[in-house]
């Protein structure tokens, strides 16, 4: 293991022979299915209704006999109906934001916290975090899992974790320079905001000793990766997770940056067609379904994440044998249907973030003033490209309209806003506002 290079945190688990891994997964699957049947009345009732018993699980494929668990099931059983462990064994609680309805609360046992630290540690090591490094953790701390997840992972490695949380950007920048900070963990939108703030203060990225960052908790594109890497002078790695499953750390990207390795000894992934609910063909896009194999607080059986991605079982050049998931390119429930055409916000982002003339901030608004949907995109010019002449702005606007039309197949209204007027986010960014009334 070299001082600045990458290394494998848990070689025994991350580089397992696939046959051995599958044996381990099957053993753990049988355990967790028996465990939830015995401890969670909701699961027992569901399994009985489907006519499936824990004894029916004889191979990994048999997982398909089990019913899916959805966000709706978690809402119906709010707050503690899905917990398997006794309250005495719960040591920490996290919760989803609940912006789209009743939040999901998740209780963690001490063992769950240890697993969480382990999987995030594996992910941070993939991006090159060593025990002598300093990790600035700018994820929000609190009920949101980003803060504590990265915190436990960094500590598990033995690195110095600086729990700055998000916000107070000037102090964040001074710490980075003064401590100095080797690694950054935060949402990609906050990473961009930090980069913009550096630029605004006239600080060159080379004065900031950061080597790499791990970014997650929201959808982002390759174009955002390039901006983060160029503006902060780092390598930017993707991390995936969800509160329901454990938090960040379900999967992380290694130095190859060709997809995120899923920690398969703890999380069993499936990819399904969200309409037919059947498995998709290898290499096809589908909705990720996760079964937690080792959690004891609130285990999940076949949880439909709604996140759309791909899976590749090809061996990675880094030596790890675990399956890799691609970037989340959309959610099965965040597709916008505009004028009958399906639009994913990530398609808009991809076009905008490729343009050097634009700042890394945008907003999509969808409305239906009478019978037709209108999609409006607000962008900001990058201050270094701003000439200020109306003609240049009009030209920029028409170039964006043309590029979006090519990518989406529909004409989009584009508005150019004044620099630094589109709200930046210190946590998860809200970039789509849907004004349509579907009631
Ligand atoms: Zn790899």
Short mmCIF file of C-alpha atoms and ligand atoms in Angstrom, two decimals:
data_model
loop_
_atom_site.label_atom_id
_atom_site.label_comp_id
_atom_site.label_asym_id
_atom_site.label_seq_id
_atom_site.Cartn_x
_atom_site.Cartn_y
_atom_site.Cartn_z
CA UNK A 1 0.00 0.00 0.00
CA UNK A 2 1.52 3.22 -1.15
CA UNK A 3 1.17 6.48 0.68
CA UNK A 4 -1.07 8.16 -1.85
CA UNK A 5 -2.41 5.22 -3.79
CA UNK A 6 -5.53 3.20 -3.39
CA UNK A 7 -5.74 -0.04 -1.45
CA UNK A 8 -8.34 -2.62 -0.65
CA UNK A 9 -9.75 -2.21 2.86
CA UNK A 10 -11.13 -5.73 3.25
CA UNK A 11 -9.50 -7.93 0.62
CA UNK A 12 -11.06 -11.10 2.00
CA UNK A 13 -14.58 -9.78 1.32
CA UNK A 14 -14.06 -7.39 -1.59
CA UNK A 15 -12.07 -9.82 -3.73
CA UNK A 16 -13.97 -13.03 -2.95
CA UNK A 17 -14.24 -15.76 -5.49
CA UNK A 18 -17.78 -15.26 -6.86
CA UNK A 19 -18.84 -18.83 -6.14
CA UNK A 20 -17.75 -18.41 -2.52
CA UNK A 21 -19.48 -15.03 -2.34
CA UNK A 22 -22.73 -16.56 -3.60
CA UNK A 23 -22.53 -19.28 -0.96
CA UNK A 24 -22.09 -16.61 1.72
CA UNK A 25 -24.97 -14.56 0.30
CA UNK A 26 -27.28 -17.59 0.28
CA UNK A 27 -26.43 -18.43 3.88
CA UNK A 28 -27.07 -14.86 4.95
CA UNK A 29 -30.24 -14.59 2.86
CA UNK A 30 -31.72 -17.65 4.56
CA UNK A 31 -30.82 -16.14 7.93
CA UNK A 32 -32.38 -12.76 7.28
CA UNK A 33 -35.57 -14.24 5.78
CA UNK A 34 -36.04 -16.45 8.84
CA UNK A 35 -35.20 -13.53 11.12
CA UNK A 36 -37.79 -11.11 9.67
CA UNK A 37 -40.44 -13.85 9.49
CA UNK A 38 -39.98 -14.46 13.21
CA UNK A 39 -39.68 -10.83 14.35
CA UNK A 40 -41.67 -8.56 11.99
CA UNK A 41 -45.42 -9.30 11.87
CA UNK A 42 -45.72 -7.30 8.63
CA UNK A 43 -43.27 -9.60 6.82
CA UNK A 44 -44.88 -12.71 8.27
CA UNK A 45 -48.27 -11.58 7.03
CA UNK A 46 -46.89 -10.67 3.58
CA UNK A 47 -45.03 -13.98 3.16
CA UNK A 48 -48.12 -15.93 4.27
CA UNK A 49 -50.24 -13.99 1.82
CA UNK A 50 -47.78 -14.83 -0.98
CA UNK A 51 -47.75 -18.45 0.12
CA UNK A 52 -44.01 -18.44 0.66
CA UNK A 53 -42.18 -19.71 3.70
CA UNK A 54 -38.54 -19.09 4.73
CA UNK A 55 -37.87 -22.79 4.01
CA UNK A 56 -38.62 -22.20 0.31
CA UNK A 57 -35.33 -20.27 -0.09
CA UNK A 58 -32.94 -22.94 -1.37
CA UNK A 59 -30.97 -20.90 -3.91
CA UNK A 60 -30.28 -17.19 -4.50
CA UNK A 61 -32.76 -17.23 -7.41
CA UNK A 62 -35.47 -18.24 -4.94
CA UNK A 63 -35.37 -14.66 -3.66
CA UNK A 64 -37.86 -13.98 -6.48
CA UNK A 65 -40.47 -15.99 -4.60
CA UNK A 66 -40.52 -13.26 -1.94
CA UNK A 67 -42.72 -10.16 -2.20
CA UNK A 68 -41.16 -6.73 -2.79
CA UNK A 69 -41.05 -4.14 -0.03
CA UNK A 70 -41.94 -0.61 -1.11
CA UNK A 71 -41.71 2.87 0.34
CA UNK A 72 -45.47 2.57 0.83
CA UNK A 73 -45.05 -0.47 3.10
CA UNK A 74 -42.63 1.56 5.22
CA UNK A 75 -45.15 4.42 5.41
CA UNK A 76 -47.98 2.09 6.40
CA UNK A 77 -45.94 0.73 9.28
CA UNK A 78 -44.60 4.12 10.48
CA UNK A 79 -42.83 4.54 12.82
CA UNK A 80 -41.61 1.21 14.23
CA UNK A 81 -43.61 -1.48 12.39
CA UNK A 82 -40.67 -2.73 10.30
CA UNK A 83 -38.13 -2.92 13.12
CA UNK A 84 -36.92 -6.43 13.84
CA UNK A 85 -34.68 -5.77 16.84
CA UNK A 86 -35.95 -5.13 20.34
CA UNK A 87 -35.92 -1.47 21.34
CA UNK A 88 -33.28 -2.23 23.99
CA UNK A 89 -30.89 -3.21 21.22
CA UNK A 90 -31.40 -0.03 19.14
CA UNK A 91 -28.61 2.51 19.67
CA UNK A 92 -29.27 5.10 16.97
CA UNK A 93 -32.10 6.31 14.76
CA UNK A 94 -32.07 8.02 11.37
CA UNK A 95 -34.88 9.20 9.17
CA UNK A 96 -35.59 10.15 5.57
CA UNK A 97 -36.60 13.77 5.04
CA UNK A 98 -40.21 12.89 4.41
CA UNK A 99 -40.53 15.64 1.78
CA UNK A 100 -42.73 13.34 -0.32
CA UNK A 101 -44.85 12.08 2.57
CA UNK A 102 -44.47 10.29 5.88
CA UNK A 103 -40.76 9.86 6.69
CA UNK A 104 -39.16 6.45 7.14
CA UNK A 105 -37.43 5.96 10.46
CA UNK A 106 -34.68 3.39 10.76
CA UNK A 107 -33.35 1.98 14.01
CA UNK A 108 -29.73 0.76 14.10
CA UNK A 109 -28.31 -1.86 16.42
CA UNK A 110 -24.66 -1.65 17.51
CA UNK A 111 -23.93 -4.33 14.91
CA UNK A 112 -25.61 -2.22 12.19
CA UNK A 113 -23.42 0.76 13.12
CA UNK A 114 -20.34 -1.44 12.83
CA UNK A 115 -21.43 -2.73 9.41
CA UNK A 116 -22.12 0.83 8.31
CA UNK A 117 -18.63 1.97 9.36
CA UNK A 118 -17.13 -1.04 7.58
CA UNK A 119 -18.87 -0.48 4.23
CA UNK A 120 -18.16 3.26 4.18
CA UNK A 121 -14.52 2.58 5.15
CA UNK A 122 -14.23 0.22 2.17
CA UNK A 123 -15.64 3.00 -0.04
CA UNK A 124 -13.36 5.75 1.29
CA UNK A 125 -10.37 3.43 0.85
CA UNK A 126 -11.40 2.95 -2.79
CA UNK A 127 -10.96 6.70 -3.25
CA UNK A 128 -7.58 6.51 -1.46
CA UNK A 129 -8.26 7.53 2.16
CA UNK A 130 -5.51 6.26 4.50
CA UNK A 131 -5.26 6.34 8.27
CA UNK A 132 -2.86 9.31 8.21
CA UNK A 133 -5.29 11.40 6.15
CA UNK A 134 -7.62 14.16 7.24
CA UNK A 135 -11.20 13.86 5.98
CA UNK A 136 -13.35 16.97 6.01
CA UNK A 137 -16.90 15.72 6.32
CA UNK A 138 -19.19 18.40 4.91
CA UNK A 139 -22.28 16.22 4.76
CA UNK A 140 -25.03 17.48 7.03
CA UNK A 141 -25.06 15.79 10.44
CA UNK A 142 -28.39 14.85 11.94
CA UNK A 143 -31.23 12.54 11.01
CA UNK A 144 -29.89 12.55 7.43
CA UNK A 145 -27.47 9.61 7.10
CA UNK A 146 -24.76 11.41 5.09
CA UNK A 147 -22.96 12.97 8.05
CA UNK A 148 -22.81 10.02 10.43
CA UNK A 149 -22.14 7.50 7.65
CA UNK A 150 -19.02 9.26 6.33
CA UNK A 151 -17.99 9.94 9.94
CA UNK A 152 -18.08 6.26 10.98
CA UNK A 153 -16.30 5.22 7.77
CA UNK A 154 -13.47 7.71 8.19
CA UNK A 155 -12.99 6.72 11.83
CA UNK A 156 -13.02 3.02 10.98
CA UNK A 157 -10.03 3.65 8.70
CA UNK A 158 -8.37 5.60 11.49
CA UNK A 159 -8.28 8.87 9.57
CA UNK A 160 -8.84 12.24 11.24
CA UNK A 161 -12.47 13.15 10.66
CA UNK A 162 -13.31 16.86 10.78
CA UNK A 163 -17.07 17.04 11.34
CA UNK A 164 -17.68 20.44 9.75
CA UNK A 165 -21.14 19.42 8.54
CA UNK A 166 -22.47 21.60 5.72
CA UNK A 167 -22.62 25.39 5.78
CA UNK A 168 -20.27 28.10 7.06
CA UNK A 169 -18.43 27.91 3.77
CA UNK A 170 -15.64 30.39 4.53
CA UNK A 171 -14.62 28.44 7.61
CA UNK A 172 -14.71 25.24 5.56
CA UNK A 173 -12.28 26.77 3.06
CA UNK A 174 -9.89 28.00 5.79
CA UNK A 175 -9.83 24.57 7.45
CA UNK A 176 -9.06 22.96 4.10
CA UNK A 177 -6.02 25.19 3.69
CA UNK A 178 -4.84 25.31 7.29
CA UNK A 179 -5.30 21.77 8.61
CA UNK A 180 -4.68 20.78 5.74
CA UNK A 181 -7.49 18.55 4.48
CA UNK A 182 -6.73 15.61 2.18
CA UNK A 183 -10.26 14.41 1.48
CA UNK A 184 -13.68 15.93 1.16
CA UNK A 185 -17.01 14.19 1.64
CA UNK A 186 -20.23 16.03 0.77
CA UNK A 187 -23.05 16.26 -1.75
CA UNK A 188 -21.86 17.07 -5.29
CA UNK A 189 -23.88 20.30 -5.22
CA UNK A 190 -22.15 21.46 -2.05
CA UNK A 191 -18.80 20.45 -3.57
CA UNK A 192 -19.55 22.73 -6.51
CA UNK A 193 -20.59 25.52 -4.17
CA UNK A 194 -17.27 25.20 -2.30
CA UNK A 195 -15.44 25.30 -5.64
CA UNK A 196 -17.34 28.41 -6.73
CA UNK A 197 -16.61 30.09 -3.41
CA UNK A 198 -12.89 29.39 -3.87
CA UNK A 199 -13.04 30.92 -7.32
CA UNK A 200 -14.94 33.96 -5.99
CA UNK A 201 -12.27 34.55 -3.35
CA UNK A 202 -9.57 34.31 -5.98
CA UNK A 203 -8.01 31.21 -4.37
CA UNK A 204 -6.43 28.84 -6.85
CA UNK A 205 -7.35 25.16 -6.47
CA UNK A 206 -3.61 24.35 -6.26
CA UNK A 207 -3.44 26.20 -2.91
CA UNK A 208 -5.93 23.67 -1.50
CA UNK A 209 -4.19 20.37 -0.74
CA UNK A 210 -7.28 18.18 -1.33
CA UNK A 211 -6.51 14.94 -3.22
CA UNK A 212 -9.94 13.45 -3.68
CA UNK A 213 -13.54 13.54 -2.65
CA UNK A 214 -16.42 11.14 -2.26
CA UNK A 215 -19.74 12.63 -3.33
CA UNK A 216 -23.25 11.30 -3.01
CA UNK A 217 -26.79 11.61 -1.63
CA UNK A 218 -28.08 13.12 -4.86
CA UNK A 219 -28.07 12.32 -8.54
CA UNK A 220 -25.17 13.73 -10.53
CA UNK A 221 -23.65 13.33 -13.97
CA UNK A 222 -20.20 12.81 -15.53
CA UNK A 223 -20.26 16.51 -16.45
CA UNK A 224 -20.53 17.47 -12.77
CA UNK A 225 -17.63 15.09 -12.07
CA UNK A 226 -15.46 16.95 -14.58
CA UNK A 227 -16.38 20.30 -13.01
CA UNK A 228 -15.59 19.05 -9.48
CA UNK A 229 -12.31 17.51 -10.59
CA UNK A 230 -11.17 20.57 -12.54
CA UNK A 231 -12.31 23.24 -10.13
CA UNK A 232 -11.03 21.53 -6.97
CA UNK A 233 -8.04 19.74 -8.51
CA UNK A 234 -9.14 16.35 -7.13
CA UNK A 235 -10.45 12.99 -8.26
CA UNK A 236 -14.18 12.78 -7.56
CA UNK A 237 -15.79 9.46 -6.61
CA UNK A 238 -19.41 8.48 -6.55
CA UNK A 239 -20.98 6.86 -3.49
CA UNK A 240 -24.46 5.35 -3.30
CA UNK A 241 -26.74 4.47 -0.48
CA UNK A 242 -30.15 5.05 0.98
CA UNK A 243 -31.34 5.54 4.52
CA UNK A 244 -33.76 2.62 4.29
CA UNK A 245 -30.89 0.22 3.52
CA UNK A 246 -28.27 1.73 5.90
CA UNK A 247 -27.24 5.14 4.47
CA UNK A 248 -24.25 5.94 2.23
CA UNK A 249 -21.81 3.09 1.57
CA UNK A 250 -24.01 0.51 -0.14
CA UNK A 251 -21.72 1.06 -3.16
CA UNK A 252 -18.71 3.28 -3.96
CA UNK A 253 -16.50 3.96 -6.95
CA UNK A 254 -12.87 2.80 -7.03
CA UNK A 255 -9.98 4.56 -8.80
CA UNK A 256 -11.09 3.09 -12.15
CA UNK A 257 -14.22 5.28 -11.94
CA UNK A 258 -16.19 2.75 -13.96
CA UNK A 259 -19.15 2.16 -11.69
CA UNK A 260 -19.67 1.67 -7.97
CA UNK A 261 -18.75 -1.62 -6.27
CA UNK A 262 -21.73 -2.89 -4.30
CA UNK A 263 -20.80 -4.37 -0.90
CA UNK A 264 -22.46 -7.62 -1.87
CA UNK A 265 -21.69 -9.53 1.29
CA UNK A 266 -24.08 -7.08 3.03
CA UNK A 267 -26.48 -6.01 0.27
CA UNK A 268 -27.97 -8.31 -2.36
CA UNK A 269 -28.86 -6.37 -5.53
CA UNK A 270 -31.43 -7.19 -8.21
CA UNK A 271 -32.40 -5.15 -11.25
CA UNK A 272 -36.02 -5.24 -12.39
CA UNK A 273 -38.23 -3.71 -15.04
CA UNK A 274 -40.32 -1.22 -12.99
CA UNK A 275 -43.41 -2.02 -15.05
CA UNK A 276 -43.34 -5.83 -15.33
CA UNK A 277 -41.33 -6.33 -12.10
CA UNK A 278 -39.38 -9.07 -13.91
CA UNK A 279 -35.55 -9.15 -13.89
CA UNK A 280 -34.03 -7.19 -16.79
CA UNK A 281 -31.61 -8.84 -19.24
CA UNK A 282 -27.89 -8.55 -18.35
CA UNK A 283 -26.56 -5.09 -19.24
CA UNK A 284 -30.06 -3.56 -19.49
CA UNK A 285 -31.20 -0.60 -17.41
CA UNK A 286 -33.61 -1.27 -14.59
CA UNK A 287 -34.76 -0.39 -11.09
CA UNK A 288 -32.42 -1.40 -8.29
CA UNK A 289 -33.89 -3.70 -5.65
CA UNK A 290 -31.93 -4.28 -2.45
CA UNK A 291 -32.09 -6.95 0.22
CA UNK A 292 -30.01 -6.31 3.33
CA UNK A 293 -28.22 -9.54 4.26
CA UNK A 294 -26.75 -8.67 7.64
CA UNK A 295 -28.70 -5.80 9.20
CA UNK A 296 -30.53 -6.58 12.43
CA UNK A 297 -32.28 -3.30 13.36
CA UNK A 298 -34.50 -2.89 10.32
CA UNK A 299 -33.61 -5.47 7.67
CA UNK A 300 -35.21 -5.02 4.25
CA UNK A 301 -36.36 -7.75 1.91
CA UNK A 302 -36.41 -6.86 -1.80
CA UNK A 303 -36.75 -3.12 -1.25
CA UNK A 304 -37.67 -1.23 -4.43
CA UNK A 305 -35.32 1.76 -4.43
CA UNK A 306 -36.94 3.42 -7.53
CA UNK A 307 -33.38 4.26 -8.62
CA UNK A 308 -32.68 3.41 -12.25
CA UNK A 309 -29.24 2.04 -13.08
CA UNK A 310 -27.30 -0.82 -14.68
CA UNK A 311 -25.23 -3.66 -13.16
CA UNK A 312 -22.02 -5.18 -14.49
CA UNK A 313 -20.53 -8.41 -13.14
CA UNK A 314 -17.34 -8.10 -15.23
CA UNK A 315 -14.23 -8.14 -13.08
CA UNK A 316 -12.89 -4.64 -12.40
CA UNK A 317 -9.27 -3.71 -13.14
CA UNK A 318 -8.86 -2.76 -9.46
CA UNK A 319 -9.00 -6.44 -8.46
CA UNK A 320 -12.32 -6.34 -6.62
CA UNK A 321 -14.78 -9.01 -7.72
CA UNK A 322 -17.98 -7.33 -6.57
CA UNK A 323 -20.69 -6.23 -8.99
CA UNK A 324 -20.60 -2.59 -10.09
CA UNK A 325 -23.64 -0.38 -10.48
CA UNK A 326 -23.70 2.50 -12.93
CA UNK A 327 -24.61 6.07 -12.13
CA UNK A 328 -28.23 6.58 -11.13
CA UNK A 329 -29.65 8.23 -14.23
CA UNK A 330 -33.13 8.74 -12.92
CA UNK A 331 -35.80 7.56 -10.58
CA UNK A 332 -38.79 5.67 -11.81
CA UNK A 333 -40.92 8.30 -10.06
CA UNK A 334 -39.07 11.48 -11.12
CA UNK A 335 -39.60 11.15 -14.83
CA UNK A 336 -41.17 14.32 -16.17
CA UNK A 337 -43.72 13.82 -18.91
CA UNK A 338 -43.60 17.02 -20.88
CA UNK A 339 -45.75 17.26 -23.99
CA UNK A 340 -45.97 13.48 -23.92
CA UNK A 341 -42.19 13.09 -24.01
CA UNK A 342 -40.38 11.52 -21.06
CA UNK A 343 -37.65 13.78 -19.72
CA UNK A 344 -35.23 12.93 -16.93
CA UNK A 345 -33.70 15.93 -15.12
CA UNK A 346 -30.30 14.24 -15.55
CA UNK A 347 -30.62 14.64 -19.36
CA UNK A 348 -30.98 18.40 -18.92
CA UNK A 349 -28.04 18.50 -16.50
CA UNK A 350 -25.87 16.56 -18.92
CA UNK A 351 -26.39 19.18 -21.64
CA UNK A 352 -25.95 22.20 -19.36
CA UNK A 353 -22.89 21.02 -17.49
CA UNK A 354 -21.02 20.25 -20.71
CA UNK A 355 -21.10 23.96 -21.53
CA UNK A 356 -18.12 25.86 -20.14
CA UNK A 357 -20.01 29.12 -20.53
CA UNK A 358 -22.41 28.10 -17.75
CA UNK A 359 -22.05 28.12 -13.96
CA UNK A 360 -22.81 24.85 -12.16
CA UNK A 361 -26.29 25.92 -11.05
CA UNK A 362 -29.60 25.43 -12.77
CA UNK A 363 -33.30 25.04 -12.06
CA UNK A 364 -36.00 23.21 -14.00
CA UNK A 365 -39.61 24.31 -13.63
CA UNK A 366 -42.54 22.47 -15.17
CA UNK A 367 -45.98 24.01 -15.38
CA UNK A 368 -49.25 23.55 -17.22
CA UNK A 369 -50.86 26.99 -17.65
CA UNK A 370 -53.70 25.56 -19.75
CA UNK A 371 -53.57 22.22 -21.50
CA UNK A 372 -49.94 22.03 -22.61
CA UNK A 373 -46.96 21.39 -20.35
CA UNK A 374 -44.21 23.96 -20.36
CA UNK A 375 -40.69 23.24 -19.22
CA UNK A 376 -38.51 26.16 -18.30
CA UNK A 377 -34.82 25.93 -17.55
CA UNK A 378 -32.97 28.67 -15.70
CA UNK A 379 -29.22 28.87 -16.09
CA UNK A 380 -26.46 31.25 -15.09
CA UNK A 381 -23.48 32.29 -17.18
CA UNK A 382 -20.07 31.54 -15.67
CA UNK A 383 -18.70 34.95 -14.56
CA UNK A 384 -15.49 34.40 -16.54
CA UNK A 385 -17.49 34.07 -19.76
CA UNK A 386 -19.71 37.02 -19.11
CA UNK A 387 -19.22 39.88 -21.55
CA UNK A 388 -22.41 41.59 -20.51
CA UNK A 389 -23.61 42.43 -23.97
CA UNK A 390 -27.22 41.58 -24.68
CA UNK A 391 -26.29 40.07 -28.01
CA UNK A 392 -23.93 37.55 -26.41
CA UNK A 393 -26.53 36.57 -23.85
CA UNK A 394 -29.16 36.11 -26.55
CA UNK A 395 -26.72 34.02 -28.56
CA UNK A 396 -25.92 31.85 -25.53
CA UNK A 397 -29.63 31.39 -24.90
CA UNK A 398 -30.34 30.19 -28.43
CA UNK A 399 -27.39 27.77 -28.32
CA UNK A 400 -28.80 26.21 -25.12
CA UNK A 401 -32.32 25.95 -26.60
CA UNK A 402 -30.88 24.18 -29.63
CA UNK A 403 -28.75 21.76 -27.59
CA UNK A 404 -31.65 20.88 -25.28
CA UNK A 405 -33.93 20.32 -28.27
CA UNK A 406 -31.38 17.91 -29.76
CA UNK A 407 -31.09 15.99 -26.50
CA UNK A 408 -34.73 15.95 -25.37
CA UNK A 409 -36.68 16.19 -28.59
CA UNK A 410 -38.80 19.07 -27.32
CA UNK A 411 -38.41 22.84 -27.23
CA UNK A 412 -37.61 24.20 -23.82
CA UNK A 413 -37.88 27.76 -22.58
CA UNK A 414 -34.48 28.95 -21.38
CA UNK A 415 -33.92 31.93 -19.09
CA UNK A 416 -30.50 33.35 -18.34
CA UNK A 417 -30.29 34.55 -14.76
CA UNK A 418 -27.84 37.00 -13.20
CA UNK A 419 -24.68 35.35 -11.79
CA UNK A 420 -25.11 33.82 -8.31
CA UNK A 421 -28.89 34.27 -8.21
CA UNK A 422 -29.98 30.63 -8.61
CA UNK A 423 -30.09 29.11 -5.10
CA UNK A 424 -27.06 26.99 -4.22
CA UNK A 425 -27.43 24.09 -1.87
CA UNK A 426 -25.44 23.14 1.19
CA UNK A 427 -27.12 19.77 1.33
CA UNK A 428 -29.25 18.01 -1.21
CA UNK A 429 -30.05 20.32 -4.10
CA UNK A 430 -33.61 20.89 -5.32
CA UNK A 431 -33.33 21.39 -9.03
CA UNK A 432 -36.78 20.49 -10.26
CA UNK A 433 -39.97 22.32 -9.36
CA UNK A 434 -43.15 20.81 -10.74
CA UNK A 435 -46.03 23.31 -10.58
CA UNK A 436 -48.51 21.01 -12.33
CA UNK A 437 -51.60 20.07 -10.39
CA UNK A 438 -52.35 16.37 -10.76
CA UNK A 439 -55.14 16.25 -8.20
ZN1 LIG B 1 -12.87 -1.39 -9.13
#
